Short mmCIF file of C-alpha atoms and ligand atoms in Angstrom, two decimals:
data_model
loop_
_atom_site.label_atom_id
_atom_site.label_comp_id
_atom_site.label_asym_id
_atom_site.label_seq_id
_atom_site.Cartn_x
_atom_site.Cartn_y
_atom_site.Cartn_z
CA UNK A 1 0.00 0.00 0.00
CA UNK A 2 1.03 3.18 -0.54
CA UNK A 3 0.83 5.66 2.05
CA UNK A 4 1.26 9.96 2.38
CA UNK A 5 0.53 9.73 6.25
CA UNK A 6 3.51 8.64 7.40
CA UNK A 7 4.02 9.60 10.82
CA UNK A 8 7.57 10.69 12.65
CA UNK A 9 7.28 7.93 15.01
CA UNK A 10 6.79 5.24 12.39
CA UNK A 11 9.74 6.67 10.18
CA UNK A 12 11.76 6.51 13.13
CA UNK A 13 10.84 3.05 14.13
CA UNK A 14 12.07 2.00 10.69
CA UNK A 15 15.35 4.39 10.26
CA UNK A 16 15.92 3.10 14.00
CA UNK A 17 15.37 -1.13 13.22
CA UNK A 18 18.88 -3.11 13.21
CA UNK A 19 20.73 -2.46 10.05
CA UNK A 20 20.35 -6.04 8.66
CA UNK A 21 16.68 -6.12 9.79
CA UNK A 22 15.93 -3.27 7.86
CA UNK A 23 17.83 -4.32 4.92
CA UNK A 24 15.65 -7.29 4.80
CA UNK A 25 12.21 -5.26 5.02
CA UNK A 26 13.44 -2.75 2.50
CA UNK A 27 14.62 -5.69 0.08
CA UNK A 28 11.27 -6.84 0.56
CA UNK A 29 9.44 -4.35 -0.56
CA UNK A 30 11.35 -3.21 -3.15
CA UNK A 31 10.76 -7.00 -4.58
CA UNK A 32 6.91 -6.87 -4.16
CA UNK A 33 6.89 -3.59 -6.30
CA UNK A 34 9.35 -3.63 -8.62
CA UNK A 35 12.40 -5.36 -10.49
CA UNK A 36 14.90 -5.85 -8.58
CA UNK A 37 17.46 -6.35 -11.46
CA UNK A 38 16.23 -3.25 -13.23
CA UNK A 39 18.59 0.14 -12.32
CA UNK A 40 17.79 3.44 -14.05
CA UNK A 41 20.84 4.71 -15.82
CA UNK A 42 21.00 8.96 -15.74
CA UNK A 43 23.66 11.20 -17.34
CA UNK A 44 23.89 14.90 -15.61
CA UNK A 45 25.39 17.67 -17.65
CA UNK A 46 25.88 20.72 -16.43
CA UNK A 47 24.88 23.58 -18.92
CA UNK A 48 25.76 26.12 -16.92
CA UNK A 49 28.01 25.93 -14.53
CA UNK A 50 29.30 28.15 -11.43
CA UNK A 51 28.98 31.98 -10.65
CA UNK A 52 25.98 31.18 -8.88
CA UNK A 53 24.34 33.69 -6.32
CA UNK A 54 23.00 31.40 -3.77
CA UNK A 55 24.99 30.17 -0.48
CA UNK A 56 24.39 26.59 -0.30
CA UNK A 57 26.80 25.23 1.97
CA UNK A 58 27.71 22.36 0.08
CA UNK A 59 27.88 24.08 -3.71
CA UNK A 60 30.93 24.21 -5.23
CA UNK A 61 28.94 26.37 -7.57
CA UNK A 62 28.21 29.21 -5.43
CA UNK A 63 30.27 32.02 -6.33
CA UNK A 64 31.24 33.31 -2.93
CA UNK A 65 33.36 30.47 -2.39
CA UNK A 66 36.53 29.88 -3.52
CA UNK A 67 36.58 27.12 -5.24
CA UNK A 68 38.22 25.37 -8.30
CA UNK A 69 35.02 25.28 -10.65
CA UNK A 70 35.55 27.47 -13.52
CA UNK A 71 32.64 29.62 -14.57
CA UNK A 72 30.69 28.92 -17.80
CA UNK A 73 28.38 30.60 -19.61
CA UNK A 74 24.83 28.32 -21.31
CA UNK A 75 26.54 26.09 -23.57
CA UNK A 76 25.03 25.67 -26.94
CA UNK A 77 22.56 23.89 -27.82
CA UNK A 78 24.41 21.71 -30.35
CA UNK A 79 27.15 21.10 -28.32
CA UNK A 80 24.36 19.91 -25.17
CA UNK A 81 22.64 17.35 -28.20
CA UNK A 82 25.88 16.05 -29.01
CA UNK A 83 26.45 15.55 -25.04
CA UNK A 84 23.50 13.48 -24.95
CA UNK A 85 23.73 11.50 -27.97
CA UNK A 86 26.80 10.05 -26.25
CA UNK A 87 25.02 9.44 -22.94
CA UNK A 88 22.51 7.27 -24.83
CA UNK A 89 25.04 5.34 -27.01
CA UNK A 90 26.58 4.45 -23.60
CA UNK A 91 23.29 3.34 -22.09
CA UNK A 92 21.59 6.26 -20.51
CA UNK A 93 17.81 6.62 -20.67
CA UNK A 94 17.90 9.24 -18.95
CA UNK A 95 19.45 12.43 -19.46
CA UNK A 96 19.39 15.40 -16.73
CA UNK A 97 20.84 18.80 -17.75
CA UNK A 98 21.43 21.25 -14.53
CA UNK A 99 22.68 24.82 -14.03
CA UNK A 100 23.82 26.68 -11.40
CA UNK A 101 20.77 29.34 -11.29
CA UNK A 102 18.82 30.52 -8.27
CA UNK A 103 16.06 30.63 -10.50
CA UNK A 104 14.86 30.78 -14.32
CA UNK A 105 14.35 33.76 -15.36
CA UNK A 106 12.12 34.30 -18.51
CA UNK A 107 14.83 35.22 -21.26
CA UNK A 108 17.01 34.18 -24.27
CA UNK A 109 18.81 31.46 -21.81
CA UNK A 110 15.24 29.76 -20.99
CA UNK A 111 14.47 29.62 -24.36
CA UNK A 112 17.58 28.15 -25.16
CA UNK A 113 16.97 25.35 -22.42
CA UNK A 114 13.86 25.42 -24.22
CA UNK A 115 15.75 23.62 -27.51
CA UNK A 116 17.88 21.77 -25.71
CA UNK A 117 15.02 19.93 -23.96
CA UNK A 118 12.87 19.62 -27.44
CA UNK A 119 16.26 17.94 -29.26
CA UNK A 120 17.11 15.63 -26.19
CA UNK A 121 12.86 14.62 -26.43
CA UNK A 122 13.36 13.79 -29.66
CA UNK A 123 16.34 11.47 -29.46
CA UNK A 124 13.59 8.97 -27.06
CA UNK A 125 15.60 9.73 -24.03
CA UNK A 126 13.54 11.13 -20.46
CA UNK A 127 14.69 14.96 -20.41
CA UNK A 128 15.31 16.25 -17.15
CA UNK A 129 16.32 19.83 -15.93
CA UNK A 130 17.51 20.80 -12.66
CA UNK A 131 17.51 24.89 -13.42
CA UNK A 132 16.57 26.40 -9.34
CA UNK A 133 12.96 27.58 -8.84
CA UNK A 134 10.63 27.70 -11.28
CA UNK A 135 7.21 29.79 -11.63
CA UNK A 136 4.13 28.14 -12.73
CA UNK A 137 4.29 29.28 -16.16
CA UNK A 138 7.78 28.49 -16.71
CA UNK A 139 6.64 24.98 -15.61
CA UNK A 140 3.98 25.08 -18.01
CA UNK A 141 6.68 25.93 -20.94
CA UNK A 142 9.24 23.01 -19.88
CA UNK A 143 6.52 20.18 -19.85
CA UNK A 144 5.79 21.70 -23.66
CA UNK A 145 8.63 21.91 -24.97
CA UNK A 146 8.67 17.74 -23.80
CA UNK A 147 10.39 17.71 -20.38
CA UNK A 148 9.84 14.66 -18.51
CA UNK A 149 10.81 15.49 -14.71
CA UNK A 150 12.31 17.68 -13.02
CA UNK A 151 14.76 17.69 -10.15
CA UNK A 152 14.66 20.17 -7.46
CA UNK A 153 16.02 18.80 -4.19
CA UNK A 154 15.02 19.37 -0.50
CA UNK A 155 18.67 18.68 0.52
CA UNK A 156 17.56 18.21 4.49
CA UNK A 157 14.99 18.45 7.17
CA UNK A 158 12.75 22.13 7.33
CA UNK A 159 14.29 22.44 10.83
CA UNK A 160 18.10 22.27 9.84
CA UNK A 161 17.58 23.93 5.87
CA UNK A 162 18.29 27.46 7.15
CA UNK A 163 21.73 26.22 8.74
CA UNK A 164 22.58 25.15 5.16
CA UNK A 165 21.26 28.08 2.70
CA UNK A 166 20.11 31.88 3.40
CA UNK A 167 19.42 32.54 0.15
CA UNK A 168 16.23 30.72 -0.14
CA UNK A 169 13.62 29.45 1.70
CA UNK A 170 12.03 25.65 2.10
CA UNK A 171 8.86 26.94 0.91
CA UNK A 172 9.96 28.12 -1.71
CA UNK A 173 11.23 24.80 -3.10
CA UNK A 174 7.61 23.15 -1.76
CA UNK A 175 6.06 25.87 -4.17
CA UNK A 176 8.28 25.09 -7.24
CA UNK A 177 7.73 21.25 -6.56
CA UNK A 178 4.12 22.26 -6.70
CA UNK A 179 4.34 24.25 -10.16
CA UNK A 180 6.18 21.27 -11.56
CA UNK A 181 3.55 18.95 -10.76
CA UNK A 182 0.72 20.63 -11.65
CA UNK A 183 2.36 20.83 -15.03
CA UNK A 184 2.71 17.60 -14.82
CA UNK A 185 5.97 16.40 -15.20
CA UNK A 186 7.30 13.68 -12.99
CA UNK A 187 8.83 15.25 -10.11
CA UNK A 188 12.25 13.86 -8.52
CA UNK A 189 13.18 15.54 -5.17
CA UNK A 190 15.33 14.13 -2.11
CA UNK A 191 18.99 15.36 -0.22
CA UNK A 192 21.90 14.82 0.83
CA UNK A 193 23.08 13.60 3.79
CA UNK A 194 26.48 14.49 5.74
CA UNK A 195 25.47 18.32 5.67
CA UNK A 196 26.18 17.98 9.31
CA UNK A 197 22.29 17.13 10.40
CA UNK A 198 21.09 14.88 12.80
CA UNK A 199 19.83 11.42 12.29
CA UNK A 200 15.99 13.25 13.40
CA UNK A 201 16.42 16.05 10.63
CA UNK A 202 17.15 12.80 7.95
CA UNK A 203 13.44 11.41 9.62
CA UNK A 204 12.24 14.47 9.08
CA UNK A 205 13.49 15.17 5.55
CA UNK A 206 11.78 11.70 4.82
CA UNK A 207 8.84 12.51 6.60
CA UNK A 208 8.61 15.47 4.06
CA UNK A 209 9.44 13.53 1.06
CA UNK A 210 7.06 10.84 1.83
CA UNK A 211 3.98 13.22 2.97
CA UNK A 212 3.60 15.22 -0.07
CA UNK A 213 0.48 14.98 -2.00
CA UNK A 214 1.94 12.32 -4.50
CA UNK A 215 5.72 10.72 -3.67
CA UNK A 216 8.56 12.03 -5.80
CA UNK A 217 8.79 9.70 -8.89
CA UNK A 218 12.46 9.43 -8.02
CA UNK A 219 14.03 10.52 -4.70
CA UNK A 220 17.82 10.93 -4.84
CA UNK A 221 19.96 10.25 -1.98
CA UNK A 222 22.90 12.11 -2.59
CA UNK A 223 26.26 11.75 0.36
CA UNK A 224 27.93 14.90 0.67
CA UNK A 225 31.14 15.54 -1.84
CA UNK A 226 33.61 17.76 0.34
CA UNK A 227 34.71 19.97 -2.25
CA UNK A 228 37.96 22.43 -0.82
CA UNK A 229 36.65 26.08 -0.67
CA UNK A 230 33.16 25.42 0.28
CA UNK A 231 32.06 25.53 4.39
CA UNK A 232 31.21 21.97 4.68
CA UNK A 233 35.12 20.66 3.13
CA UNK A 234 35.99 19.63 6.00
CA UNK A 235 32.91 17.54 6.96
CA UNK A 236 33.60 14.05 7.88
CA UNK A 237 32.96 11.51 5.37
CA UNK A 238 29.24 9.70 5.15
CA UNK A 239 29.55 6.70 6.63
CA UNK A 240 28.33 3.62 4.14
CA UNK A 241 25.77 2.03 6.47
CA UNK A 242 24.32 5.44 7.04
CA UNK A 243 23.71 5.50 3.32
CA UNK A 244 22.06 1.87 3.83
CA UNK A 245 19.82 3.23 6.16
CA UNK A 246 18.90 6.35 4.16
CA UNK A 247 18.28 4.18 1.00
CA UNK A 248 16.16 1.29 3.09
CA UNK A 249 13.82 3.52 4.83
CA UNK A 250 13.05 5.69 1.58
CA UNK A 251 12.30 2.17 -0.15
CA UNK A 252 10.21 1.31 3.34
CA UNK A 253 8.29 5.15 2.90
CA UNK A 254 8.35 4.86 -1.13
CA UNK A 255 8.17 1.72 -2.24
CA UNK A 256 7.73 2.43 -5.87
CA UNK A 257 9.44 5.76 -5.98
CA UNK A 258 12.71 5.43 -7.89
CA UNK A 259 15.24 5.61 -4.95
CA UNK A 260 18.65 7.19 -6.61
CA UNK A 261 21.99 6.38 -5.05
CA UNK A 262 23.32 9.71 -6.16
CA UNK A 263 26.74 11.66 -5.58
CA UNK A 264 29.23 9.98 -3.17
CA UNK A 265 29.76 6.88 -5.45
CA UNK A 266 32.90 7.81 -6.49
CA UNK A 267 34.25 7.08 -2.82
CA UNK A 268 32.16 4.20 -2.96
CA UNK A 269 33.29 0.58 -3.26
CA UNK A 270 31.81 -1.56 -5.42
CA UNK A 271 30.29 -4.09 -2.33
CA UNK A 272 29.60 -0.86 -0.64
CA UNK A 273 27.31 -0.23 -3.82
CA UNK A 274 26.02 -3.44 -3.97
CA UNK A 275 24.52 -3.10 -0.35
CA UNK A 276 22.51 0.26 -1.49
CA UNK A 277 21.20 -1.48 -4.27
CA UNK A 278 19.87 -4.51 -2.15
CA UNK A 279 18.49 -1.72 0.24
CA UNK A 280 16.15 -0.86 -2.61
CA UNK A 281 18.41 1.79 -4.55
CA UNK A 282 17.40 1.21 -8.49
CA UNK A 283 19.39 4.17 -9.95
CA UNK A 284 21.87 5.65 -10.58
CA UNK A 285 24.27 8.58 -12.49
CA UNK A 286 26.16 7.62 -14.63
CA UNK A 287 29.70 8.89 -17.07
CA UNK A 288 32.25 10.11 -15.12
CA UNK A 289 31.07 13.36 -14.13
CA UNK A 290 28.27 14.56 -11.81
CA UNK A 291 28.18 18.24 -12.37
CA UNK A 292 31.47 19.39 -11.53
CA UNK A 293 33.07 16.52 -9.48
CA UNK A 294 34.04 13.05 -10.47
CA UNK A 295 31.71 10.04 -10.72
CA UNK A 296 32.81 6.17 -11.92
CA UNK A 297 33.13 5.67 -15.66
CA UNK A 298 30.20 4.09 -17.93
CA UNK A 299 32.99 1.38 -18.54
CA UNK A 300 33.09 1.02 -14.14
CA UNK A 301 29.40 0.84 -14.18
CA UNK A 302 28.80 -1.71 -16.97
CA UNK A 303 31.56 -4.20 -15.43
CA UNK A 304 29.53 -3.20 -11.69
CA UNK A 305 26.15 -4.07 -13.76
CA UNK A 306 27.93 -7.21 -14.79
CA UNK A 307 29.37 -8.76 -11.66
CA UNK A 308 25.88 -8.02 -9.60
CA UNK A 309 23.72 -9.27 -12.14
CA UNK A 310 21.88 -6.05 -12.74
CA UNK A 311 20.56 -4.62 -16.43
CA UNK A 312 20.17 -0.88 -17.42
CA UNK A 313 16.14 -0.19 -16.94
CA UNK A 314 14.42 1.18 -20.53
CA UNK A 315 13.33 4.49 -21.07
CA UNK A 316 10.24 5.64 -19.89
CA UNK A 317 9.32 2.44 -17.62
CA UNK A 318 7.92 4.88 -14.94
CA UNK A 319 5.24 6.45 -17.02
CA UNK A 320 4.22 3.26 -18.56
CA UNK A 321 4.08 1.48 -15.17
CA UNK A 322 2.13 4.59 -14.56
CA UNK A 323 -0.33 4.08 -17.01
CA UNK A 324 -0.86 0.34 -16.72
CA UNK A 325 -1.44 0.83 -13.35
CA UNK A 326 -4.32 3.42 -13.86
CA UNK A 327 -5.75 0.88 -16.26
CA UNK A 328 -6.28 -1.85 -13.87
CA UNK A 329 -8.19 0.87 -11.65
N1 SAM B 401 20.91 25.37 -8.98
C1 SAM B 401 19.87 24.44 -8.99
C2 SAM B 401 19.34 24.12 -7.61
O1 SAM B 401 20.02 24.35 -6.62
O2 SAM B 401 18.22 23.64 -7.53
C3 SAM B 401 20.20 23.14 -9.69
C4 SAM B 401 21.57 22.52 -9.52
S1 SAM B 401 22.04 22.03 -7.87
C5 SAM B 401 23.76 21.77 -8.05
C6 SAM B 401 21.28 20.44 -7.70
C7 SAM B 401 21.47 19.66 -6.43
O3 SAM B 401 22.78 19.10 -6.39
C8 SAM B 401 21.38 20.38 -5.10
O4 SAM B 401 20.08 20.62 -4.70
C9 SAM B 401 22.06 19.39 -4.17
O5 SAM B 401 21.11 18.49 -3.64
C10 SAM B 401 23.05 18.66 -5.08
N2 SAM B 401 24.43 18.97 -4.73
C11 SAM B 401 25.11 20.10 -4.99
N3 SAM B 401 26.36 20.06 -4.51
C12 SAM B 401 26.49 18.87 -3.90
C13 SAM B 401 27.56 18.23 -3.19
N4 SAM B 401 28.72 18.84 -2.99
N5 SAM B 401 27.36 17.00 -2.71
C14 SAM B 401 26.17 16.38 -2.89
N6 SAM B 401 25.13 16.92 -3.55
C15 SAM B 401 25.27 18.15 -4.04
C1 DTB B 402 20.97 15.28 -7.42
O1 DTB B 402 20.21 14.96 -6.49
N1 DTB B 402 22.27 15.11 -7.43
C2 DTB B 402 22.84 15.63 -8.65
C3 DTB B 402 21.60 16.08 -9.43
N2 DTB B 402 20.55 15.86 -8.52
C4 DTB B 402 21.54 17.42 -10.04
C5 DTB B 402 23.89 16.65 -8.43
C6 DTB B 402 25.03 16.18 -7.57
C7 DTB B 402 26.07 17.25 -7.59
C8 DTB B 402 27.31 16.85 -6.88
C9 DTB B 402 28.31 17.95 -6.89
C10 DTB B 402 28.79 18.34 -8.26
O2 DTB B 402 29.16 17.45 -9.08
O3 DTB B 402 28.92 19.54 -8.51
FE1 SF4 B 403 23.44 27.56 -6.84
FE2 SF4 B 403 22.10 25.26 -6.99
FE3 SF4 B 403 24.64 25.32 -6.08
FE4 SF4 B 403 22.72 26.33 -4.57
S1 SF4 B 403 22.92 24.19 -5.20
S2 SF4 B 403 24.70 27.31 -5.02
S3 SF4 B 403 21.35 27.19 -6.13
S4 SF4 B 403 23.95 25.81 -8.12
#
């Protein structure tokens, strides 16, 4: 059954069970509503990258820090088709362009992403943006011009978001997640963990994730990359069995969400992977860069696909799982 009622106490009887335990429920779950040897591949390019105004404490993006991402412009739209044409030779369905913007704004740039999000449409990939905030009308313009979802992140819980960013507020990003569903493009929306929160601001970031109206169709759980120059470099590293547990109880809360094991694989091992994806994780990013930091190779991937017996899901299973589903009703 799916449920939007999920109450702190429950969340934190799950998030709190004995690793292994919950492991087993999660694996459970994830078996009784969906294949379990089916993992999304997604390519991220960023289009624009750095020089961004916001203060998110974990951005190498944001300009006031001094970090070594080097500022560029909106690439072109060519050179973003020819980006994604290689993404899909290598076996992404999925391909997720993101720019370092507090928000769109309604100009020559917008309608550039515009084209870039028709051409990548047309190729039979899912389009995805990840572009800041969004008004309802800008929404309305993305899902025309063909985009499929759209990622906009909670990063953490309401309580411990305004240690993390200034520039913004938590409702805020509820009201863009709200534009981009009403438009009706599939939503993806989770965090990151290692910010520096407590395990009850990760049961309450789930609690948030898993009470909206309709679950995120995917729900990325990202662990923190330390990048030198931002605040949060110095964080320690997420521990792997904290990333179990994250992954597990957003399986438990969403069990046919697609639960993302996001940035942080890099420093992953390839056991340490195979425990996320047995805790319900069924996708992932793939090529061998996020947006500005590294991420294993496509070659990496396909030999990890390989050893743990896993296959690279098709496009657009979601929506047609969707469908069949509303069918039957
Ligand atoms: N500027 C837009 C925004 O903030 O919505 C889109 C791009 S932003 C880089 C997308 C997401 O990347 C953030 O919400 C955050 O969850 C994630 N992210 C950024 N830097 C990260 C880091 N160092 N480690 C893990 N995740 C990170
Ligand atoms: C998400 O949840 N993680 C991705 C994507 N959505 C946009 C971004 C991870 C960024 C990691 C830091 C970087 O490469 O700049
Ligand atoms: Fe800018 Fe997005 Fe990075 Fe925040 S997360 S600094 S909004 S690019």
């Amino acid at each position: 059954m799916i449920r939007n009622n999920w109450r702190k106490e429950e969340i934190q009887e799950i998030y709190e069970l004995p690793l292994l335990e919950l492991v087993y429920q999660a694996a459970t779950v994830h078996r009784t509503y969906n294949n379990t040897a089916e993992v999304q591949v997604c390519t991220l390019l960023s289009v624009k990258t750095g020089g961004c105004s916001e203060d998110c404490s974990y951005c190498p993006q944001a300009a006031r820090y001094h970090t070594n991402v080097k500022v560029h412009p909106l690439m072109q739209t060519e050179e973003v088709l020819q980006y994604a044409e290689k993404a899909k030779l290598a076996g992404s369905t999925r391909f997720c362009m993101g720019a370092a913007w507090r928000e769109v704004r309604d100009n020559r740039d917008f309608d550039r992403v515009l084209d870039m999000v028709k051409g990548v449409n047309a190729m039979g990939m899912e389009v995805c943006c990840t572009l800041g905030m969004l008004t309802e009308s800008q929404a309305v313009k993305l899902a025309d011009a063909g985009l499929y979802a759209y990622n906009h992140n909670l990063d953490t819980s309401p309580e411990f978001y305004t240690e993390i960013i200034s520039t913004r507020t938590y409702d805020e990003r509820l009201n863009t997640l709200g534009h981009v569903r009403r438009a009706g493009i599939s939503v993806c929306c989770g965090g990151i963990i290692g910010l520096g929160e407590t395990h009850e601001d990760r049961i309450n970031m789930l609690q948030t994730l898993s009470t909206l109206p309709e679950h995120p169709e995917s729900v990325p759980i990202n662990a923190l990359v330390r990048v030198k120059g931002t605040p949060l470099e110095n964080n320690p590293k997420v521990d792997i069995w904290d990333m179990v547990r994250m992954i597990a109880t957003a399986r438990i809360l969403m069990p046919k969400s697609m639960v993302r094991l996001s940035a942080g694989r890099a420093e992953m091992s390839i056991p340490e992977q195979a425990f996320c994806f047995m805790a319900g994780a069924n996708s992932i990013f793939a090529g061998d860069k996020l947006l500005t930091t590294p991420n294993p190779s496509f070659e990496e991937d396909n030999a990890m696909f390989g050893l743990l017996g896993l296959n690279a899901m098709e496009a657009f299973r979601g929506a047609k799982l969707k469908a069949q589903s509303l069918e039957q009703v």
